[in-house]
XYZ file of C-alpha atoms in Angstrom:
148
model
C 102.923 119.207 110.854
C 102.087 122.661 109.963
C 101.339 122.183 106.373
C 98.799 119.278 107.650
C 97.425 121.983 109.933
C 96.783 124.108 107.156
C 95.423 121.686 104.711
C 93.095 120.233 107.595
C 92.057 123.781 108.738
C 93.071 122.855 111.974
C 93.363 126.061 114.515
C 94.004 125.144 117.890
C 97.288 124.336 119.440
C 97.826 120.371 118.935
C 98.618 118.426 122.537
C 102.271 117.568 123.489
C 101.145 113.911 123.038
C 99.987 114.533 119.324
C 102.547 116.683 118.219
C 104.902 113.394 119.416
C 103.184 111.021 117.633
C 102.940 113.278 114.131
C 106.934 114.405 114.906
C 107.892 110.378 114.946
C 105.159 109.137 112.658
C 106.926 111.585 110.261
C 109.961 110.075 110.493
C 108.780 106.969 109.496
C 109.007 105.274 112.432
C 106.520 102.668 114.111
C 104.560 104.827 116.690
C 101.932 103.828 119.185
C 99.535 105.961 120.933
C 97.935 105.344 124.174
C 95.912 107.696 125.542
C 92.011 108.012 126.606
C 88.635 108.787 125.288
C 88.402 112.014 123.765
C 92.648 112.508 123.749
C 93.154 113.695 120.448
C 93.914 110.186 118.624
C 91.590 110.378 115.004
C 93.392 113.677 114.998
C 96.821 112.271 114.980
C 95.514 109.580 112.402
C 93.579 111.978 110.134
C 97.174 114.825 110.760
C 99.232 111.628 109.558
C 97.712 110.503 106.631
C 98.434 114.221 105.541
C 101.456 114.082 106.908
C 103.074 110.828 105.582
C 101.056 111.337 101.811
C 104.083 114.372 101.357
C 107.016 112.533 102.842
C 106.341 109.529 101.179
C 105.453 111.448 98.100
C 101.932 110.200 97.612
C 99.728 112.110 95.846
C 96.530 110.636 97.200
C 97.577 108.552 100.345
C 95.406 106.406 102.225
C 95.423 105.501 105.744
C 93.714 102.410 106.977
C 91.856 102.699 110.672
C 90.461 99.229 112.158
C 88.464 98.951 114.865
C 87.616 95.688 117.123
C 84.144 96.494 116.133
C 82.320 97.597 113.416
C 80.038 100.354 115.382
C 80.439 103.351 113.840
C 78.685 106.465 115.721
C 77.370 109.448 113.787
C 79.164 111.472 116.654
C 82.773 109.923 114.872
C 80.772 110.688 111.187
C 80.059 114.437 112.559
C 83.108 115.013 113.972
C 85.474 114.360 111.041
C 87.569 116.402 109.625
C 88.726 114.750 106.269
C 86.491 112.662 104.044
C 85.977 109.011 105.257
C 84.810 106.130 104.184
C 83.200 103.589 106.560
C 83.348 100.069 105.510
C 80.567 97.975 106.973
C 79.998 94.186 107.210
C 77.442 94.425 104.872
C 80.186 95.978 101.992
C 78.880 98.847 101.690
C 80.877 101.876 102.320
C 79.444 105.047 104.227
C 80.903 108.255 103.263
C 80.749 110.584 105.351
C 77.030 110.646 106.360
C 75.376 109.484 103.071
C 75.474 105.487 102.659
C 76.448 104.434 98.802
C 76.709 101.219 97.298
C 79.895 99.615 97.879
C 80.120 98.874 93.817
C 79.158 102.363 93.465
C 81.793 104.274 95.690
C 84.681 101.456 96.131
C 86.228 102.997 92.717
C 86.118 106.470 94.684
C 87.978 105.001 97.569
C 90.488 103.391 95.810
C 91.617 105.840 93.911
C 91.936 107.941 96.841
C 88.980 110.380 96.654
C 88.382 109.180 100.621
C 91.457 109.296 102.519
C 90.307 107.917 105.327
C 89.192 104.364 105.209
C 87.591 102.952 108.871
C 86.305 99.030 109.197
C 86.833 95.822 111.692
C 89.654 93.497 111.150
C 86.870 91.000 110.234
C 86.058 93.009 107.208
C 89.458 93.322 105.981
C 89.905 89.423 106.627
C 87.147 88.395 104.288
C 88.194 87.660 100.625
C 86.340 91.208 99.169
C 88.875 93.208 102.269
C 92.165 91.269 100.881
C 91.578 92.491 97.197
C 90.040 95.884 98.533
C 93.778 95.970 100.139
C 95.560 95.137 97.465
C 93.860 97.922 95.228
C 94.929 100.176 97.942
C 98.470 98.833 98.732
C 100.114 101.381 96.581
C 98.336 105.143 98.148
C 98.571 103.242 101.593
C 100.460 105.137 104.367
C 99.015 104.203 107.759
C 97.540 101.434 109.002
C 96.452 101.840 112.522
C 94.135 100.424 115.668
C 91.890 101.772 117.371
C 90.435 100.028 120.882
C 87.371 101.168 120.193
């Protein structure tokens, strides 16, 4: 957890809650998270892709956020504090704040460049999202939901 600290330039004293989650998320074990708004949980997702990339021995791991919906707020795009890539229904990815073509930046994300990959379970379902998950299958690391 410390060494994902560092690497994230995280300062502040993690919650009891996330330092939990990150503690059994780090022993591999199937961890679920339930607390409000504004908690602390894209920490604990960004803290574990870190995290489980160096006990899984992953040199570019990927972690796989998906939302019920595909509204993405620049607040979440300002706020971030690892590089992400925002899959939208139209395929394009956003990266951070800048929107790219998806044929343009999905070799980027694949190979790991964007950690962080956020989109709606509808996305994913869609022919393009299964082979976009099987390119990814072998840096993946976390694959999580978030309520929105």
């Amino acid at each position: 957890i410390r060494d994902a600290k560092r690497e994230l330039k995280i300062l502040f004293q993690l919650t009891e809650v996330q330092s939990k989650a990150l503690y059994s998320l780090a022993q591999l074990k199937d961890t679920i998270v339930n607390v409000g708004t504004g908690e602390g949980k894209s920490l604990i997702y960004f803290m574990a892709i870190v995290i489980l990339g160096k006990v899984l021995n992953i040199k570019k791991p990927i972690g796989l956020c998906l939302q019920p919906t595909n509204d993405l707020s620049e607040d979440k795009l300002q706020n971030q504090v690892m590089k992400t890539a925002f899959l939208t229904r139209s395929g394009d990815f956003r990266l951070s704040t800048e929107k790219t073509e998806f044929s343009e930046s999905r070799s980027a994300v694949e190979s790991g460049e964007f950690p962080a990959v956020v989109c709606s379970g509808e996305i994913i379902a869609c022919s393009d999202g299964q082979q976009f998950l099987r390119n990814i299958q072998s840096n993946l690391v976390l694959g999580c939901l978030d309520d929105g």
